mmCIF file with all atom_site columns, C-alpha atoms in Angstrom:
data_model
loop_
_atom_site.group_PDB
_atom_site.id
_atom_site.type_symbol
_atom_site.label_atom_id
_atom_site.label_alt_id
_atom_site.label_comp_id
_atom_site.label_asym_id
_atom_site.label_entity_id
_atom_site.label_seq_id
_atom_site.pdbx_PDB_ins_code
_atom_site.Cartn_x
_atom_site.Cartn_y
_atom_site.Cartn_z
_atom_site.occupancy
_atom_site.B_iso_or_equiv
_atom_site.pdbx_formal_charge
_atom_site.auth_seq_id
_atom_site.auth_comp_id
_atom_site.auth_asym_id
_atom_site.auth_atom_id
_atom_site.pdbx_PDB_model_num
ATOM 1   C CA . MET A 1 1   ? -15.933 11.570  40.008 1.00 0.00 ? 345 MET A CA 1
ATOM 2   C CA . ARG A 1 2   ? -18.932 11.251  42.313 1.00 0.00 ? 346 ARG A CA 1
ATOM 3   C CA . LYS A 1 3   ? -18.940 15.012  42.939 1.00 0.00 ? 347 LYS A CA 1
ATOM 4   C CA . GLU A 1 4   ? -18.922 15.802  39.205 1.00 0.00 ? 348 GLU A CA 1
ATOM 5   C CA . GLY A 1 5   ? -21.665 13.226  38.605 1.00 0.00 ? 349 GLY A CA 1
ATOM 6   C CA . GLN A 1 6   ? -23.917 14.714  41.265 1.00 0.00 ? 350 GLN A CA 1
ATOM 7   C CA . LYS A 1 7   ? -23.248 18.219  39.905 1.00 0.00 ? 351 LYS A CA 1
ATOM 8   C CA . LEU A 1 8   ? -24.343 17.075  36.445 1.00 0.00 ? 352 LEU A CA 1
ATOM 9   C CA . VAL A 1 9   ? -27.490 15.494  37.913 1.00 0.00 ? 353 VAL A CA 1
ATOM 10  C CA . GLY A 1 10  ? -28.336 18.867  39.466 1.00 0.00 ? 354 GLY A CA 1
ATOM 11  C CA . GLU A 1 11  ? -27.727 20.785  36.243 1.00 0.00 ? 355 GLU A CA 1
ATOM 12  C CA . LEU A 1 12  ? -29.794 18.403  34.124 1.00 0.00 ? 356 LEU A CA 1
ATOM 13  C CA . GLY A 1 13  ? -32.529 18.271  36.762 1.00 0.00 ? 357 GLY A CA 1
ATOM 14  C CA . LYS A 1 14  ? -32.888 22.048  36.509 1.00 0.00 ? 358 LYS A CA 1
ATOM 15  C CA . LEU A 1 15  ? -33.599 21.551  32.809 1.00 0.00 ? 359 LEU A CA 1
ATOM 16  C CA . GLY A 1 16  ? -36.397 19.128  33.643 1.00 0.00 ? 360 GLY A CA 1
ATOM 17  C CA . ALA A 1 17  ? -34.546 15.876  32.930 1.00 0.00 ? 361 ALA A CA 1
ATOM 18  C CA . GLU A 1 18  ? -35.108 12.819  35.100 1.00 0.00 ? 362 GLU A CA 1
ATOM 19  C CA . VAL A 1 19  ? -31.518 11.814  35.894 1.00 0.00 ? 363 VAL A CA 1
ATOM 20  C CA . GLU A 1 20  ? -29.638 9.340   38.058 1.00 0.00 ? 364 GLU A CA 1
ATOM 21  C CA . PHE A 1 21  ? -25.869 9.084   38.624 1.00 0.00 ? 365 PHE A CA 1
ATOM 22  C CA . VAL A 1 22  ? -24.382 5.617   39.131 1.00 0.00 ? 366 VAL A CA 1
ATOM 23  C CA . ARG A 1 23  ? -20.590 5.422   39.350 1.00 0.00 ? 367 ARG A CA 1
ATOM 24  C CA . SER A 1 24  ? -19.399 2.451   37.277 1.00 0.00 ? 368 SER A CA 1
ATOM 25  C CA . ASP A 1 25  ? -16.241 1.134   35.673 1.00 0.00 ? 369 ASP A CA 1
ATOM 26  C CA . VAL A 1 26  ? -16.995 -0.562  32.335 1.00 0.00 ? 370 VAL A CA 1
ATOM 27  C CA . ARG A 1 27  ? -13.937 -2.791  32.799 1.00 0.00 ? 371 ARG A CA 1
ATOM 28  C CA . HIS A 1 28  ? -15.681 -4.630  35.654 1.00 0.00 ? 372 HIS A CA 1
ATOM 29  C CA . GLU A 1 29  ? -18.658 -6.833  34.844 1.00 0.00 ? 373 GLU A CA 1
ATOM 30  C CA . ASP A 1 30  ? -20.235 -6.483  38.298 1.00 0.00 ? 374 ASP A CA 1
ATOM 31  C CA . ASP A 1 31  ? -20.259 -2.669  37.870 1.00 0.00 ? 375 ASP A CA 1
ATOM 32  C CA . VAL A 1 32  ? -21.882 -2.919  34.443 1.00 0.00 ? 376 VAL A CA 1
ATOM 33  C CA . ARG A 1 33  ? -24.477 -5.451  35.617 1.00 0.00 ? 377 ARG A CA 1
ATOM 34  C CA . SER A 1 34  ? -25.306 -3.229  38.591 1.00 0.00 ? 378 SER A CA 1
ATOM 35  C CA . LEU A 1 35  ? -25.566 -0.116  36.399 1.00 0.00 ? 379 LEU A CA 1
ATOM 36  C CA . VAL A 1 36  ? -28.056 -1.784  34.061 1.00 0.00 ? 380 VAL A CA 1
ATOM 37  C CA . ASP A 1 37  ? -30.057 -3.309  36.931 1.00 0.00 ? 381 ASP A CA 1
ATOM 38  C CA . LYS A 1 38  ? -30.213 0.031   38.789 1.00 0.00 ? 382 LYS A CA 1
ATOM 39  C CA . THR A 1 39  ? -31.319 1.769   35.600 1.00 0.00 ? 383 THR A CA 1
ATOM 40  C CA . VAL A 1 40  ? -34.177 -0.690  35.112 1.00 0.00 ? 384 VAL A CA 1
ATOM 41  C CA . ALA A 1 41  ? -35.126 -0.481  38.800 1.00 0.00 ? 385 ALA A CA 1
ATOM 42  C CA . ARG A 1 42  ? -35.216 3.341   38.646 1.00 0.00 ? 386 ARG A CA 1
ATOM 43  C CA . PHE A 1 43  ? -36.832 3.907   35.255 1.00 0.00 ? 387 PHE A CA 1
ATOM 44  C CA . GLY A 1 44  ? -38.763 0.671   34.709 1.00 0.00 ? 388 GLY A CA 1
ATOM 45  C CA . ARG A 1 45  ? -37.046 -0.386  31.483 1.00 0.00 ? 389 ARG A CA 1
ATOM 46  C CA . LEU A 1 46  ? -34.058 0.224   29.229 1.00 0.00 ? 390 LEU A CA 1
ATOM 47  C CA . ASP A 1 47  ? -34.943 1.298   25.701 1.00 0.00 ? 391 ASP A CA 1
ATOM 48  C CA . VAL A 1 48  ? -31.729 2.875   24.435 1.00 0.00 ? 392 VAL A CA 1
ATOM 49  C CA . ALA A 1 49  ? -28.086 2.680   25.478 1.00 0.00 ? 393 ALA A CA 1
ATOM 50  C CA . VAL A 1 50  ? -25.168 4.622   24.045 1.00 0.00 ? 394 VAL A CA 1
ATOM 51  C CA . ASN A 1 51  ? -21.820 3.095   24.949 1.00 0.00 ? 395 ASN A CA 1
ATOM 52  C CA . ASN A 1 52  ? -19.253 5.855   24.704 1.00 0.00 ? 396 ASN A CA 1
ATOM 53  C CA . ALA A 1 53  ? -16.721 5.106   27.450 1.00 0.00 ? 397 ALA A CA 1
ATOM 54  C CA . GLY A 1 54  ? -13.269 5.001   25.958 1.00 0.00 ? 398 GLY A CA 1
ATOM 55  C CA . THR A 1 55  ? -9.655  5.990   26.206 1.00 0.00 ? 399 THR A CA 1
ATOM 56  C CA . GLU A 1 56  ? -6.897  6.532   23.701 1.00 0.00 ? 400 GLU A CA 1
ATOM 57  C CA . GLY A 1 57  ? -4.446  5.089   26.176 1.00 0.00 ? 401 GLY A CA 1
ATOM 58  C CA . LYS A 1 58  ? -0.965  6.279   26.951 1.00 0.00 ? 402 LYS A CA 1
ATOM 59  C CA . PRO A 1 59  ? 0.265   8.665   24.257 1.00 0.00 ? 403 PRO A CA 1
ATOM 60  C CA . GLY A 1 60  ? 3.584   7.732   22.701 1.00 0.00 ? 404 GLY A CA 1
ATOM 61  C CA . LEU A 1 61  ? 5.378   5.328   20.457 1.00 0.00 ? 405 LEU A CA 1
ATOM 62  C CA . VAL A 1 62  ? 4.484   1.644   20.407 1.00 0.00 ? 406 VAL A CA 1
ATOM 63  C CA . THR A 1 63  ? 7.994   0.909   21.669 1.00 0.00 ? 407 THR A CA 1
ATOM 64  C CA . GLU A 1 64  ? 7.187   2.950   24.786 1.00 0.00 ? 408 GLU A CA 1
ATOM 65  C CA . GLN A 1 65  ? 3.995   1.031   25.609 1.00 0.00 ? 409 GLN A CA 1
ATOM 66  C CA . SER A 1 66  ? 3.732   -1.639  28.276 1.00 0.00 ? 410 SER A CA 1
ATOM 67  C CA . ALA A 1 67  ? 1.444   -4.637  28.386 1.00 0.00 ? 411 ALA A CA 1
ATOM 68  C CA . GLU A 1 68  ? -0.241  -3.079  31.417 1.00 0.00 ? 412 GLU A CA 1
ATOM 69  C CA . SER A 1 69  ? -1.025  0.239   29.703 1.00 0.00 ? 413 SER A CA 1
ATOM 70  C CA . TYR A 1 70  ? -2.352  -1.607  26.664 1.00 0.00 ? 414 TYR A CA 1
ATOM 71  C CA . ALA A 1 71  ? -4.506  -3.860  28.861 1.00 0.00 ? 415 ALA A CA 1
ATOM 72  C CA . VAL A 1 72  ? -6.185  -0.805  30.456 1.00 0.00 ? 416 VAL A CA 1
ATOM 73  C CA . THR A 1 73  ? -6.926  0.641   27.008 1.00 0.00 ? 417 THR A CA 1
ATOM 74  C CA . PHE A 1 74  ? -8.194  -2.678  25.636 1.00 0.00 ? 418 PHE A CA 1
ATOM 75  C CA . ASP A 1 75  ? -10.311 -3.423  28.699 1.00 0.00 ? 419 ASP A CA 1
ATOM 76  C CA . THR A 1 76  ? -11.955 0.003   28.551 1.00 0.00 ? 420 THR A CA 1
ATOM 77  C CA . ASN A 1 77  ? -12.497 0.211   24.795 1.00 0.00 ? 421 ASN A CA 1
ATOM 78  C CA . VAL A 1 78  ? -13.225 -3.400  23.862 1.00 0.00 ? 422 VAL A CA 1
ATOM 79  C CA . LEU A 1 79  ? -14.122 -5.404  26.957 1.00 0.00 ? 423 LEU A CA 1
ATOM 80  C CA . GLY A 1 80  ? -16.150 -2.501  28.351 1.00 0.00 ? 424 GLY A CA 1
ATOM 81  C CA . THR A 1 81  ? -18.202 -2.315  25.169 1.00 0.00 ? 425 THR A CA 1
ATOM 82  C CA . LEU A 1 82  ? -18.788 -6.072  25.176 1.00 0.00 ? 426 LEU A CA 1
ATOM 83  C CA . LEU A 1 83  ? -19.848 -6.126  28.836 1.00 0.00 ? 427 LEU A CA 1
ATOM 84  C CA . SER A 1 84  ? -22.109 -3.107  28.369 1.00 0.00 ? 428 SER A CA 1
ATOM 85  C CA . MET A 1 85  ? -23.886 -4.537  25.351 1.00 0.00 ? 429 MET A CA 1
ATOM 86  C CA . LYS A 1 86  ? -24.143 -7.957  27.030 1.00 0.00 ? 430 LYS A CA 1
ATOM 87  C CA . HIS A 1 87  ? -26.020 -6.586  30.025 1.00 0.00 ? 431 HIS A CA 1
ATOM 88  C CA . GLU A 1 88  ? -28.044 -3.996  28.081 1.00 0.00 ? 432 GLU A CA 1
ATOM 89  C CA . LEU A 1 89  ? -29.258 -6.622  25.656 1.00 0.00 ? 433 LEU A CA 1
ATOM 90  C CA . ARG A 1 90  ? -29.939 -9.020  28.547 1.00 0.00 ? 434 ARG A CA 1
ATOM 91  C CA . VAL A 1 91  ? -32.776 -6.761  29.669 1.00 0.00 ? 435 VAL A CA 1
ATOM 92  C CA . MET A 1 92  ? -33.718 -5.322  26.269 1.00 0.00 ? 436 MET A CA 1
ATOM 93  C CA . LEU A 1 93  ? -34.403 -8.712  24.704 1.00 0.00 ? 437 LEU A CA 1
ATOM 94  C CA . VAL A 1 94  ? -36.866 -9.553  27.491 1.00 0.00 ? 438 VAL A CA 1
ATOM 95  C CA . GLN A 1 95  ? -38.655 -6.241  26.809 1.00 0.00 ? 439 GLN A CA 1
ATOM 96  C CA . GLY A 1 96  ? -39.122 -7.193  23.172 1.00 0.00 ? 440 GLY A CA 1
ATOM 97  C CA . ARG A 1 97  ? -37.353 -4.417  21.296 1.00 0.00 ? 441 ARG A CA 1
ATOM 98  C CA . ALA A 1 98  ? -34.776 -1.700  21.912 1.00 0.00 ? 442 ALA A CA 1
ATOM 99  C CA . ALA A 1 99  ? -31.441 -0.439  20.600 1.00 0.00 ? 443 ALA A CA 1
ATOM 100 C CA . SER A 1 100 ? -27.861 -0.403  21.867 1.00 0.00 ? 444 SER A CA 1
ATOM 101 C CA . SER A 1 101 ? -25.237 1.716   20.159 1.00 0.00 ? 445 SER A CA 1
ATOM 102 C CA . THR A 1 102 ? -21.514 2.187   20.452 1.00 0.00 ? 446 THR A CA 1
ATOM 103 C CA . CYS A 1 103 ? -19.986 5.578   19.743 1.00 0.00 ? 447 CYS A CA 1
ATOM 104 C CA . ARG A 1 104 ? -16.263 6.120   20.024 1.00 0.00 ? 448 ARG A CA 1
ATOM 105 C CA . LEU A 1 105 ? -14.434 9.350   19.462 1.00 0.00 ? 449 LEU A CA 1
ATOM 106 C CA . LEU A 1 106 ? -11.110 8.278   18.075 1.00 0.00 ? 450 LEU A CA 1
ATOM 107 C CA . ARG A 1 107 ? -7.883  10.164  17.649 1.00 0.00 ? 451 ARG A CA 1
ATOM 108 C CA . PRO A 1 108 ? -5.806  7.799   15.530 1.00 0.00 ? 452 PRO A CA 1
ATOM 109 C CA . TYR A 1 109 ? -3.197  10.492  14.965 1.00 0.00 ? 453 TYR A CA 1
ATOM 110 C CA . ARG A 1 110 ? -2.363  13.501  17.110 1.00 0.00 ? 454 ARG A CA 1
ATOM 111 C CA . ARG A 1 111 ? -4.543  16.145  15.511 1.00 0.00 ? 455 ARG A CA 1
ATOM 112 C CA . SER A 1 112 ? -6.992  14.076  13.492 1.00 0.00 ? 456 SER A CA 1
ATOM 113 C CA . ARG A 1 113 ? -10.300 13.010  14.932 1.00 0.00 ? 457 ARG A CA 1
ATOM 114 C CA . GLY A 1 114 ? -12.788 10.451  13.758 1.00 0.00 ? 458 GLY A CA 1
ATOM 115 C CA . ILE A 1 115 ? -16.010 8.892   14.924 1.00 0.00 ? 459 ILE A CA 1
ATOM 116 C CA . SER A 1 116 ? -16.829 5.215   14.871 1.00 0.00 ? 460 SER A CA 1
ATOM 117 C CA . LEU A 1 117 ? -20.452 4.147   15.254 1.00 0.00 ? 461 LEU A CA 1
ATOM 118 C CA . ARG A 1 118 ? -21.706 0.617   15.778 1.00 0.00 ? 462 ARG A CA 1
ATOM 119 C CA . GLY A 1 119 ? -25.233 -0.429  16.583 1.00 0.00 ? 463 GLY A CA 1
ATOM 120 C CA . GLN A 1 120 ? -27.114 -3.478  17.741 1.00 0.00 ? 464 GLN A CA 1
ATOM 121 C CA . GLN A 1 121 ? -30.863 -3.662  17.639 1.00 0.00 ? 465 GLN A CA 1
ATOM 122 C CA . ALA A 1 122 ? -32.458 -6.040  20.106 1.00 0.00 ? 466 ALA A CA 1
ATOM 123 C CA . ARG A 1 123 ? -35.320 -8.126  18.824 1.00 0.00 ? 467 ARG A CA 1
ATOM 124 C CA . ARG A 1 124 ? -37.045 -10.922 20.566 1.00 0.00 ? 468 ARG A CA 1
#
């Protein structure tokens, strides 16, 4: 993951973007807090955040699912979004105004795809 992240930083840097790679797991609050804090330290503020980490979990019938596989899916898709917005808004509210958005690419059935968008605007 780190190698791919650094490769992407290089590619975007060649296009003139100011980019930073910070490896984080949205299921862990300390990672999310650190990601937001490092972003603010590097760029001075956080104006926009798009939360798009997600997983469709283990493919298969409900009867084939385990509590553990469901917990990984839930923690990534739901808890990860909550933790991300919590820490993004923690710094955005102090700044006065910004926006945090959630974008999930969903595949509720094998070949169908959908998009779910949710937004939260921070106001002081």
